[in-house]
Coordinates of C-alpha atoms and ligand atoms in Angstrom, one line a residue:
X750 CA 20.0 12.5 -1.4
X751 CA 21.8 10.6 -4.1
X752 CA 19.1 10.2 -7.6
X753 CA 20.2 7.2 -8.1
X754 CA 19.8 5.4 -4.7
X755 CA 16.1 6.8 -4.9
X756 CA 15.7 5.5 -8.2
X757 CA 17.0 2.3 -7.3
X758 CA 14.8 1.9 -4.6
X759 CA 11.8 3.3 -6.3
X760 CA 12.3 0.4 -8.8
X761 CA 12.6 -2.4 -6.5
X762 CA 9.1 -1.7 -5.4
X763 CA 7.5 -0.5 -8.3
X764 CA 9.0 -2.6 -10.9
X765 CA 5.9 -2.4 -13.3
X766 CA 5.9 1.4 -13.3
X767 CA 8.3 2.4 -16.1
X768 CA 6.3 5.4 -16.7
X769 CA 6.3 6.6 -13.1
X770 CA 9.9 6.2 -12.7
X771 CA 10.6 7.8 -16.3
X772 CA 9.0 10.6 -14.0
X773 CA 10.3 10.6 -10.6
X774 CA 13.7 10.0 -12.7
X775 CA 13.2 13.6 -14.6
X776 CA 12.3 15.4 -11.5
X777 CA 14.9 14.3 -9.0
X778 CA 17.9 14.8 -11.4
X779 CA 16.6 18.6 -12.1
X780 CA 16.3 19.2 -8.1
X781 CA 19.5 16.9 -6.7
X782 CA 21.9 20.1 -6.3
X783 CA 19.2 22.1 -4.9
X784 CA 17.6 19.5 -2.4
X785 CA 21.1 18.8 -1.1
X786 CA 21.2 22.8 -0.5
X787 CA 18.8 22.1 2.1
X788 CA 19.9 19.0 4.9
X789 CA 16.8 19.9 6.7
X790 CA 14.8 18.3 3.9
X791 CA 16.6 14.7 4.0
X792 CA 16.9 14.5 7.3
X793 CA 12.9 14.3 7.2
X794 CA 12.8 12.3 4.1
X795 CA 11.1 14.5 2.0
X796 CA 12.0 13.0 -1.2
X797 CA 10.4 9.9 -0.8
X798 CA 7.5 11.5 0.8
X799 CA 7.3 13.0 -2.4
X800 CA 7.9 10.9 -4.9
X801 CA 5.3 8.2 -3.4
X802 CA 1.6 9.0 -3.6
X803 CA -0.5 9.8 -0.1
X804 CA -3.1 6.9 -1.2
X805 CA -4.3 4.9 -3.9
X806 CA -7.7 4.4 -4.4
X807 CA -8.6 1.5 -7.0
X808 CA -11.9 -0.2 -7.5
X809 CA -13.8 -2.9 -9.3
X810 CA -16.8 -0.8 -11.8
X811 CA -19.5 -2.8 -12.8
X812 CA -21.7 -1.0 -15.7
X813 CA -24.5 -2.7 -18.3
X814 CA -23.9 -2.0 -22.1
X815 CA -26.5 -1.4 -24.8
X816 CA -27.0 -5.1 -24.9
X817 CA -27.9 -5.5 -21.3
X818 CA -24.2 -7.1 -20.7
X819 CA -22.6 -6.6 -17.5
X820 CA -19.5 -5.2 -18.4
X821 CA -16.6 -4.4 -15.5
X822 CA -13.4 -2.2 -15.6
X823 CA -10.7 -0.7 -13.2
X824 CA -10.8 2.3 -11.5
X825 CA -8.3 4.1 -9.6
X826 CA -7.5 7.7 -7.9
X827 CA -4.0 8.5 -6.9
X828 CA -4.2 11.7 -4.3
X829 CA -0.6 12.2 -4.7
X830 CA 0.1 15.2 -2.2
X831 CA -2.1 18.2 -1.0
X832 CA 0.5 20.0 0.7
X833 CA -0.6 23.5 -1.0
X834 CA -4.3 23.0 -1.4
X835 CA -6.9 20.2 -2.1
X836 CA -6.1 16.7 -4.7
X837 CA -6.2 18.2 -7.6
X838 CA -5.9 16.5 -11.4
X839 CA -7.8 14.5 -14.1
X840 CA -9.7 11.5 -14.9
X841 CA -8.7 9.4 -17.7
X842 CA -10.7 6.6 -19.7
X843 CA -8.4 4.6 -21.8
X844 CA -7.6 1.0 -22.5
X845 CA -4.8 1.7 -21.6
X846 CA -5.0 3.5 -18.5
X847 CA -3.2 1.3 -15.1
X848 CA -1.1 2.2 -12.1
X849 CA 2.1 3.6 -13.4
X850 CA 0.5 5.9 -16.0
X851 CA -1.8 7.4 -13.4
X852 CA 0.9 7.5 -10.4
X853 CA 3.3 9.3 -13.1
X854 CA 0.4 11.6 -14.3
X855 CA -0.1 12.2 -10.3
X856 CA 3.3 13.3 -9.6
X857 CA 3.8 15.4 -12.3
X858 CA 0.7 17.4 -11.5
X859 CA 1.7 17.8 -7.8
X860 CA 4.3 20.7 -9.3
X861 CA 2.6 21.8 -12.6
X862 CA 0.1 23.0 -9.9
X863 CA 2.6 24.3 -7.7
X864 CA 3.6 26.1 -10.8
X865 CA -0.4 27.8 -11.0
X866 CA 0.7 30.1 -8.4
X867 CA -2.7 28.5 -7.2
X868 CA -3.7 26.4 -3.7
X869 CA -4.1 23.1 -5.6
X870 CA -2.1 19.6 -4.5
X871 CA -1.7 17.1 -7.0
X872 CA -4.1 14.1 -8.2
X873 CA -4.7 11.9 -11.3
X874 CA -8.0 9.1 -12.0
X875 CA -9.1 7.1 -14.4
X876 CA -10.2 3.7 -15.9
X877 CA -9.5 1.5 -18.5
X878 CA -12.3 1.7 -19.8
X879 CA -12.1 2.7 -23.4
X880 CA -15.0 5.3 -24.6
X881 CA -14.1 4.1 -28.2
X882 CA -17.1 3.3 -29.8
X883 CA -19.6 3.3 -27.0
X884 CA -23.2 4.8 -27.4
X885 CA -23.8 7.9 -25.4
X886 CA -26.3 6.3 -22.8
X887 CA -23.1 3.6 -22.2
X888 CA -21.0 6.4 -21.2
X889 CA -23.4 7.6 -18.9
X890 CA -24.2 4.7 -17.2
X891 CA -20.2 3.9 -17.1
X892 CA -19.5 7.5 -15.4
X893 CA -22.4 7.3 -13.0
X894 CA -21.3 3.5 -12.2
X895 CA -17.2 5.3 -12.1
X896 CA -18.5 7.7 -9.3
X897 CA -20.7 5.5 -7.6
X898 CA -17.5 4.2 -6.3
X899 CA -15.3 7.5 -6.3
X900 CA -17.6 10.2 -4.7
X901 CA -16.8 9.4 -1.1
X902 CA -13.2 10.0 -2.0
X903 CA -13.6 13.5 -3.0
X904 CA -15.1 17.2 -2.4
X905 CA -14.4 20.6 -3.3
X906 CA -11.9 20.8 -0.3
X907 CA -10.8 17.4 -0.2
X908 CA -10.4 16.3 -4.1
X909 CA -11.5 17.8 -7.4
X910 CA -11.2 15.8 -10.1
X911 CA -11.6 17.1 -14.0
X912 CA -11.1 16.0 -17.4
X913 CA -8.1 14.5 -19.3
X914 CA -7.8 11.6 -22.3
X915 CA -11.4 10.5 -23.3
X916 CA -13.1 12.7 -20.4
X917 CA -14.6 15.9 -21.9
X918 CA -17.3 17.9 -21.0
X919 CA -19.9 15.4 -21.3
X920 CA -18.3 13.0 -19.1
X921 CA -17.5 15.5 -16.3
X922 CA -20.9 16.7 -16.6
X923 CA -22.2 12.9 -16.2
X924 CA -19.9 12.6 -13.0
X925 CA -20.7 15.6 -11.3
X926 CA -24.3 14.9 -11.8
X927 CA -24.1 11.1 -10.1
X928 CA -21.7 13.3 -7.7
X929 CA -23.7 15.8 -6.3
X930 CA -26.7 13.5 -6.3
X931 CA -24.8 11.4 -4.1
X932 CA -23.0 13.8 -2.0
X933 CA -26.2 16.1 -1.6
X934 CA -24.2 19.0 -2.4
X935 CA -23.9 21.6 -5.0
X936 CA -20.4 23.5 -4.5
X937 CA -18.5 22.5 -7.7
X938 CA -16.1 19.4 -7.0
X939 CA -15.5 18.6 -10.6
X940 CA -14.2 21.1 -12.9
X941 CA -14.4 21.3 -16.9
X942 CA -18.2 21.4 -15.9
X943 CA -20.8 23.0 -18.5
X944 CA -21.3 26.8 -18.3
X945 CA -24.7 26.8 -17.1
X946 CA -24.0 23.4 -15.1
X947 CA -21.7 25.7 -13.2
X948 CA -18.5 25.9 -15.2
X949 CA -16.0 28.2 -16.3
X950 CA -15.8 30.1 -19.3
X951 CA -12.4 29.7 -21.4
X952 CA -11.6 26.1 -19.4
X953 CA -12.4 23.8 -22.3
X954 CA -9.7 26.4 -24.5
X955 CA -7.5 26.8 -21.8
X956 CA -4.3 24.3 -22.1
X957 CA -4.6 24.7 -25.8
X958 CA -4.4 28.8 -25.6
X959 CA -2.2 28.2 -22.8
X960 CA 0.8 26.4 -24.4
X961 CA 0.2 28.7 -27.1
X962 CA 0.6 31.8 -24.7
X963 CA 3.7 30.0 -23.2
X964 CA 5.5 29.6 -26.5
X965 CA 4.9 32.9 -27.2
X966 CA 6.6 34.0 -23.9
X967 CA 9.7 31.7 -25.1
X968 CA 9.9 33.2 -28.7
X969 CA 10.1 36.9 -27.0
X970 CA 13.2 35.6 -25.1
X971 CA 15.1 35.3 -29.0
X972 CA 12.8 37.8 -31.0
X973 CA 10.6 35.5 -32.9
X974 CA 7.4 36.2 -34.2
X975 CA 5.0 33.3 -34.9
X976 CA 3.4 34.9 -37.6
X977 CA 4.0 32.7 -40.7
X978 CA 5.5 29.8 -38.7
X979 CA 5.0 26.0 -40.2
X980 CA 3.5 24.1 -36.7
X981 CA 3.4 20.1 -36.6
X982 CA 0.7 19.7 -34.1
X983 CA 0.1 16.1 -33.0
X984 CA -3.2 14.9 -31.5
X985 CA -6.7 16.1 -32.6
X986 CA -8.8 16.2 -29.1
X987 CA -9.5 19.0 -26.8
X988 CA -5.4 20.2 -26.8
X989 CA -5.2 19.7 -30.1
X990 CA -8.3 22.0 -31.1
X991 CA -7.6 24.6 -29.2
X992 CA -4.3 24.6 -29.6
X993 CA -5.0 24.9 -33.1
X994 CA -7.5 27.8 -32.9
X995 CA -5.2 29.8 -31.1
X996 CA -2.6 29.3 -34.0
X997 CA -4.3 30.1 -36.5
X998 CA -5.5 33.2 -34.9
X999 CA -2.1 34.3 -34.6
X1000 CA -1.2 33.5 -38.4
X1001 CA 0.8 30.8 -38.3
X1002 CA 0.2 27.5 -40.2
X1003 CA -0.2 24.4 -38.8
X1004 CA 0.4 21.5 -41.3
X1005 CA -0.4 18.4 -39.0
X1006 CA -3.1 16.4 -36.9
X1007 CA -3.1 13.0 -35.5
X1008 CA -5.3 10.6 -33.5
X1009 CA -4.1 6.9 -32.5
X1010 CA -4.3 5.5 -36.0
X1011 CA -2.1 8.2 -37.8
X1012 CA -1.4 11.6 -38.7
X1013 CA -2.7 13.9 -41.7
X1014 CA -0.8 16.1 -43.6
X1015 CA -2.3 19.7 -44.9
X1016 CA 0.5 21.7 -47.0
X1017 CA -1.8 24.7 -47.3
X1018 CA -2.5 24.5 -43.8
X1019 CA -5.2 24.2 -41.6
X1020 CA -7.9 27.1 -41.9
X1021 CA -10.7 27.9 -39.5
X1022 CA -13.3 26.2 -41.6
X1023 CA -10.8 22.9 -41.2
X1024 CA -10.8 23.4 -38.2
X1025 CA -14.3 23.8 -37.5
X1026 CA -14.8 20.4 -39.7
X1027 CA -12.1 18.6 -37.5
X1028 CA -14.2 19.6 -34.3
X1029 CA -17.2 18.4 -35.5
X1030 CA -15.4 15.0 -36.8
X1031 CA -14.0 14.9 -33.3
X1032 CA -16.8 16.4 -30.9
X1033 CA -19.9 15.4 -32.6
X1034 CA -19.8 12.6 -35.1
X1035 CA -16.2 11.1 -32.9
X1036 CA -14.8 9.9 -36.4
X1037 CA -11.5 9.3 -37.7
X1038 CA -8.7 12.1 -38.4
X1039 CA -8.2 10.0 -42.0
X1040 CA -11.5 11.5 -43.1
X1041 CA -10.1 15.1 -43.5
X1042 CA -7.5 13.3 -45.7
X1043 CA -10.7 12.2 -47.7
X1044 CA -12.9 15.5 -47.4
X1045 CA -10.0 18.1 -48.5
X1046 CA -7.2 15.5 -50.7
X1047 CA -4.4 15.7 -48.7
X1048 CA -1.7 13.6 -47.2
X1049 CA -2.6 10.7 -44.3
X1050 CA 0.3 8.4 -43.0
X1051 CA -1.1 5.4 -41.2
X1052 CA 0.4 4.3 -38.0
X1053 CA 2.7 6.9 -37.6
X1054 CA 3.2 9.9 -35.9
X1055 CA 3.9 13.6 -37.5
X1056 CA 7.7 14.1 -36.8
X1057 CA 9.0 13.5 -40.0
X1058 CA 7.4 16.3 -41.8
X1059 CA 9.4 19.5 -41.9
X1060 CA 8.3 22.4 -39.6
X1061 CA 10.1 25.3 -37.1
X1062 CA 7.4 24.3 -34.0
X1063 CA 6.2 21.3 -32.4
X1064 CA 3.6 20.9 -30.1
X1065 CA 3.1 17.4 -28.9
X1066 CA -0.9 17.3 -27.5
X1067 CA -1.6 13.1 -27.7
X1068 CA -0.2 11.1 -25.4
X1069 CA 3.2 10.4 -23.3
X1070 CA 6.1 9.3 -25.2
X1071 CA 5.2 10.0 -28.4
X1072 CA 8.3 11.6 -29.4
X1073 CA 11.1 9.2 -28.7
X1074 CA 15.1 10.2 -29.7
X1075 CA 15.0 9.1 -33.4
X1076 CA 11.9 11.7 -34.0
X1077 CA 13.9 14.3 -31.9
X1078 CA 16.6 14.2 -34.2
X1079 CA 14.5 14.1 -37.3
X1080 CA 12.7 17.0 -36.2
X1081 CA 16.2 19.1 -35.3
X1082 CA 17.5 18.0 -38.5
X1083 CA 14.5 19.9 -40.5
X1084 CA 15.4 22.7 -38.6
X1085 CA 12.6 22.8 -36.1
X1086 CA 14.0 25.0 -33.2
X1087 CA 10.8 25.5 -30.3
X1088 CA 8.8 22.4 -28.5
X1089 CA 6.3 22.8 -26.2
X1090 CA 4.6 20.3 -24.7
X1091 CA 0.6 20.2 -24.6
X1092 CA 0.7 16.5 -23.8
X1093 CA 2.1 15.1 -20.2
X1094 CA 5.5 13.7 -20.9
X1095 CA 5.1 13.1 -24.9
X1096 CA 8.9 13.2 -25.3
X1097 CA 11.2 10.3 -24.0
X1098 CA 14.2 11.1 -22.3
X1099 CA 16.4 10.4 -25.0
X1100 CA 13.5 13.5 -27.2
X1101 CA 14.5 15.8 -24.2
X1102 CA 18.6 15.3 -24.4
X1103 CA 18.7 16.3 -28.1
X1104 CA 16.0 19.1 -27.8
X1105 CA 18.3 20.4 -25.5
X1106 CA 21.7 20.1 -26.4
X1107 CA 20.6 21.2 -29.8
X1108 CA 19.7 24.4 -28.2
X1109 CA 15.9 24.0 -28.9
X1110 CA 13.5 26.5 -27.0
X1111 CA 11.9 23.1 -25.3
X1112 CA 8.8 23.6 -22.3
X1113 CA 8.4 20.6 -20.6
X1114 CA 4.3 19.9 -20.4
X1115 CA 4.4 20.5 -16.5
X1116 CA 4.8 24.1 -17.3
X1117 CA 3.3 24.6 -20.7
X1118 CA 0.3 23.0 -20.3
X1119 CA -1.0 24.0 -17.1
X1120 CA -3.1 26.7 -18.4
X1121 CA -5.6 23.9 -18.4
X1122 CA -5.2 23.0 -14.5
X1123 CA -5.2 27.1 -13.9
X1124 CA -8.7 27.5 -15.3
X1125 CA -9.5 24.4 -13.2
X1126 CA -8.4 26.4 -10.1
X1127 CA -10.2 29.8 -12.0
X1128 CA -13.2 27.6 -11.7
X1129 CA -13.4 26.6 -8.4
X1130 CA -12.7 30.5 -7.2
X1131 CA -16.1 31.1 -9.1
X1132 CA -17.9 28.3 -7.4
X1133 CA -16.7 29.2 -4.3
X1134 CA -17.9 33.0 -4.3
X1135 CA -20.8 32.0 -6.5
X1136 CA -20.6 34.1 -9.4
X1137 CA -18.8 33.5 -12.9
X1138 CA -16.4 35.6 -14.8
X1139 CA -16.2 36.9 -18.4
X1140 CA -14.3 35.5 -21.1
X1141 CA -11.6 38.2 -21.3
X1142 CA -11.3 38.3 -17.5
X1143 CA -10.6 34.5 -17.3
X1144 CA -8.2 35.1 -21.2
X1145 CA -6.4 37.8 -19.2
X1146 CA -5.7 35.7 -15.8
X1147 CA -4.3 32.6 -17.6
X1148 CA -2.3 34.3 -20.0
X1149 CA -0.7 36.2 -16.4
X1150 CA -0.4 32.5 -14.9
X1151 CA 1.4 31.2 -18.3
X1152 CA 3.7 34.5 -17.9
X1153 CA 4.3 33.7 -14.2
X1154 CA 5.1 30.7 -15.0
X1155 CA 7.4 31.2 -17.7
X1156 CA 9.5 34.0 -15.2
X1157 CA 9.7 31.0 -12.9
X1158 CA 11.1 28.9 -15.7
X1159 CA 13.7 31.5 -16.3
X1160 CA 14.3 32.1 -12.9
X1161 CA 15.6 28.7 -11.8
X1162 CA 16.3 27.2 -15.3
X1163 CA 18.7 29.9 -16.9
X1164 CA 22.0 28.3 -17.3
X1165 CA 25.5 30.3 -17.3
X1166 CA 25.3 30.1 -21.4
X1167 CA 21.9 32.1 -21.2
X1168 CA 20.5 29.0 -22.3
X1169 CA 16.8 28.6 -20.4
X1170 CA 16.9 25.2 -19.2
X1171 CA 12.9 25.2 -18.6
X1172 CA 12.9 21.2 -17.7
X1173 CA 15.3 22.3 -14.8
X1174 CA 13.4 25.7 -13.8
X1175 CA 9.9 23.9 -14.0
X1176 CA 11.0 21.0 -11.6
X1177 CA 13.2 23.7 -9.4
X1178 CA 10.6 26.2 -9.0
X1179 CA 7.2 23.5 -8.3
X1180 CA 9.1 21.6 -6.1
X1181 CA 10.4 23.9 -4.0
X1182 CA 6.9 25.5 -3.0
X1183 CA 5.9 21.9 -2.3
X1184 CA 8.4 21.8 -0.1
X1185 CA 8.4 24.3 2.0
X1186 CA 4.9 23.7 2.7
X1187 CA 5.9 20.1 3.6
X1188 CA 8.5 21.1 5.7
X1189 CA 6.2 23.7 7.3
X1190 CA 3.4 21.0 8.2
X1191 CA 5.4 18.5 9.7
X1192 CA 5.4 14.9 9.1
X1193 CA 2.3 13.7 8.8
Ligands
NDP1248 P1 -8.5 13.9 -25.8 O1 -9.0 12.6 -25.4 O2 -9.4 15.0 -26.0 O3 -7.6 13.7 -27.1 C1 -6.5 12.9 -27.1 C2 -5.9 12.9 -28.5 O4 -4.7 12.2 -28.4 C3 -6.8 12.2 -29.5 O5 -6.5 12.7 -30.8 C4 -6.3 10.7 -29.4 O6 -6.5 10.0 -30.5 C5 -4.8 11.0 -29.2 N1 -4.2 9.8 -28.5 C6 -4.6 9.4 -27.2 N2 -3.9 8.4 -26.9 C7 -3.0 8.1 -27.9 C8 -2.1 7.1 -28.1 N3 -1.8 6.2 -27.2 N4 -1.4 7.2 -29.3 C9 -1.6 8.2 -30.2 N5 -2.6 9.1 -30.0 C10 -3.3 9.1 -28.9 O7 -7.4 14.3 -24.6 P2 -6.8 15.7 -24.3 O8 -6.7 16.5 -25.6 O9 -7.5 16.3 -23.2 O10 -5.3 15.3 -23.8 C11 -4.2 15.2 -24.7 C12 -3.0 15.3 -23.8 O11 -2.9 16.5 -23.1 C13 -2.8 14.2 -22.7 O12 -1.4 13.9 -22.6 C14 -3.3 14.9 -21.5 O13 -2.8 14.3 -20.3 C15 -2.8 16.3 -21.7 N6 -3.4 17.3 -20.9 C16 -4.8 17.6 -21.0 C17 -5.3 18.6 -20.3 C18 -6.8 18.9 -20.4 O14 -7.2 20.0 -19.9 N7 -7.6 18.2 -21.1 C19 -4.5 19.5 -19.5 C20 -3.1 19.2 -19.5 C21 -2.6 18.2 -20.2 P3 -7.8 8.9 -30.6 O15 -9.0 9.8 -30.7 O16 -7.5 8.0 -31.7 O17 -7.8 8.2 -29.2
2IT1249 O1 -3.1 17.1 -17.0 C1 -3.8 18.1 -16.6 O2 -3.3 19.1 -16.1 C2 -5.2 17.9 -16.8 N1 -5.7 16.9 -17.3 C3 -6.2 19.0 -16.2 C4 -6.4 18.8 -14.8 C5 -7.4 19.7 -14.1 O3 -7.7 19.5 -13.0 O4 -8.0 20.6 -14.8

């Protein structure tokens, strides 16, 4: 396999899928020496079997707003591979949700979920419908109208979708409900589900307290504590949050927040009663991040995202891209030195060279987020046997999975240097599971 003949390919047909390639791109140059190890895998053409989804579903969804309009969006699910266990993967509802975002979101989750240690393939959904500003009883009738469409596509051992960017426990909760109405069946399906609608406890914390858990794991490898450390968080949704709450129950302080319009700035730091104000702006009233600029006289930058400020950890948790090379060096230049990604693919290529020749601890999010996925997979063992787990038994299991994965890091990503190239070891490690079990199952 030559990367570059893939790639080159991969953009002839896809040409309107910079996102997807950005992807495939990042993968295949972490896996090229390693894949060429192995001449059994080209001469089946694994790697394009890979990098190209099993299907795409996309559909027309007609929905009536508040006014009695008939409104109609997009909507999609890419079942990229389920070569070690069902689809697996979230639902997104943004405007600007389409078919590269979701393919890339699709492939990357084929090997965080190799990553799990758990049976799950990879998947990815969504619309571009944006919840922005739409009356509970509209999002309803949009997520009923959304799986109307989807439910024959999925099943707890075919496809099980869960939340992501504007899907949340109240919209998984809608879906599952039009789901298992439709499907006449009651065996789980969607995760991220309510407690007592048969959810999990710990999944709506879990990729927050997960990335946290992994950085921890990388600080170990050089003796740092987090205690006291100054954390530019972006984002301010269910990552965000949680990511958040974990921080400040480990005593650091985190100085910044964001949401699409711009990012706030808290010198003291964000306490738990912030905190507990920014979850009520965000889960309840779904306001603006500027209003805790208001409420407690601190800093908000419009438009722009929090990498300027001076802090020692970043922890991307919007949106893809959203740290490009000129924020990578701004943020090496204030002496930040750890990044982990709670976001899928918030740094750019260009982000990802400087973290790394700079020496930064740097987590890619395949690895570093997939606490969230792991509960997923947590959840749908308790569905299956019918019974639900306490808080600390489903705490202790993820932070063992984030652990695990972190070894696997380490295992195929540490360089001659020392240096733990965890971009390398992440893409090493998933795809060779993937793999095998390809290779094992012939072509099909
Ligand atoms: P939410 O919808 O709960 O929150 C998203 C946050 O990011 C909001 O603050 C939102 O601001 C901001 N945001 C979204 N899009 C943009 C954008 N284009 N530019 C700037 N800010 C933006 O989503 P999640 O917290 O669930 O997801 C955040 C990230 O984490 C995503 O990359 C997602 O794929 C990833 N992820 C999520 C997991 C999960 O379990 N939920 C698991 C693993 C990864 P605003 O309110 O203004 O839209
Ligand atoms: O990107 C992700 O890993 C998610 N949005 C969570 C997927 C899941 O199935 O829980």
């Amino acid at each position: 396999m030559k990367v570059q003949e893939v790639l080159d390919s991969l953009a002839i047909r896809f040409p309107n899928e910079p996102e997807y390639l950005q992807a495939v791109e990042e993968v295949l140059s972490s896996i090229e020496d390693v894949y060429n190890q192995h001449p059994e895998f080209d001469r089946v053409n694994l790697i394009e079997r890979l990098c190209i989804p099993d299907r795409i579903y996309s559909f027309r969804v007609n929905w009536v707003d508040d006014r009695g309009k008939v409104r109609t969006n997009m909507g999609y699910r890419i079942q990229h591979n389920n070569a070690i266990g069902p689809y697996k993967g979230g639902i997104r509802f943004h405007s600007s949700v389409n078919p590269s975002i979701l393919k890339f979101l699709a492939f990357e989750q084929t090997f965080k979920n190799s990553l799990t240690t758990l049976p799950m393939g990879g998947g990815k959904g969504g619309s571009d419908f944006s919840p922005k500003g739409k009356s509970n009883e509209e999002i309803m009738r949009f997520c009923q109208a959304f799986v109307l469409e989807l439910w024959r596509h999925i099943g707890p051992q075919r496809d099980v979708p869960a939340g992501d960017i504007g899907v949340g426990g109240r919209e998984v909760n809608y879906m599952y409900g039009m789901y298992k109405k439709l499907a006449q069946e009651n065996t789980g399906t969607f995760t991220g589900k309510s407690l007592e609608g048969g959810g999990s406890l710990i999944r709506p914390e879990a990729t927050g307290y997960g990335n946290v858990y992994f950085l921890l794991k990388m600080l170990e490898t050089r003796n740092v504590d987090i205690k006291g450390k100054v954390v530019a968080v972006s984002g301010s949704g269910n990552v965000a949050q949680y990511t958040v709450e974990k921080l400040i129950q480990l005593g650091a302080k985190v100085i910044t927040m964001s949401d699409s319009n711009g990012y706030i700035y808290d010198p003291d730091g964000i306490d738990r009663e912030k905190l507990d104000y920014i979850m009520e702006l965000k889960n309840v009233w779904r306001g603006r991040i500027k209003e805790y600029a208001e409420k407690y006289n601190v800093k908000y930058v419009e438009g722009k995202r929090p990498w300027a400020e001076k802090c020692d950890i970043a922890l991307p948790s919007a949106t893809q891209n959203e740290i490009n090379g000129k924020d990578a060096q701004m943020l090496v230049d204030n002496g930040c030195f750890a990044v982990s990604e709670g976001a899928n693919m918030p740094s750019t290529p260009e982000a990802i060279a400087i973290f790394q020749s700079n020496g930064l601890l740097y987590a890619p999010g395949k690895a570093a987020n997939a606490g969230g996925v792991s509960v997923s997979g947590l959840e749908m063992t308790q569905n299956s046997i019918k019974l639900g787990w306490s808080k600390e038994e489903v705490d202790t299991k993820l932070k063992q999975i984030m652990s695990d994965i972190h070894s696997q890091c380490v295992k195929y990503g540490k360089e001659e240097s020392g240096y733990v190239n965890y971009v390398k070891g992440a893409n090493i490690a998933g795809f060779m599971k993937v793999a095998k079990a390809m290779m094992d199952q012939g072509v099909i």
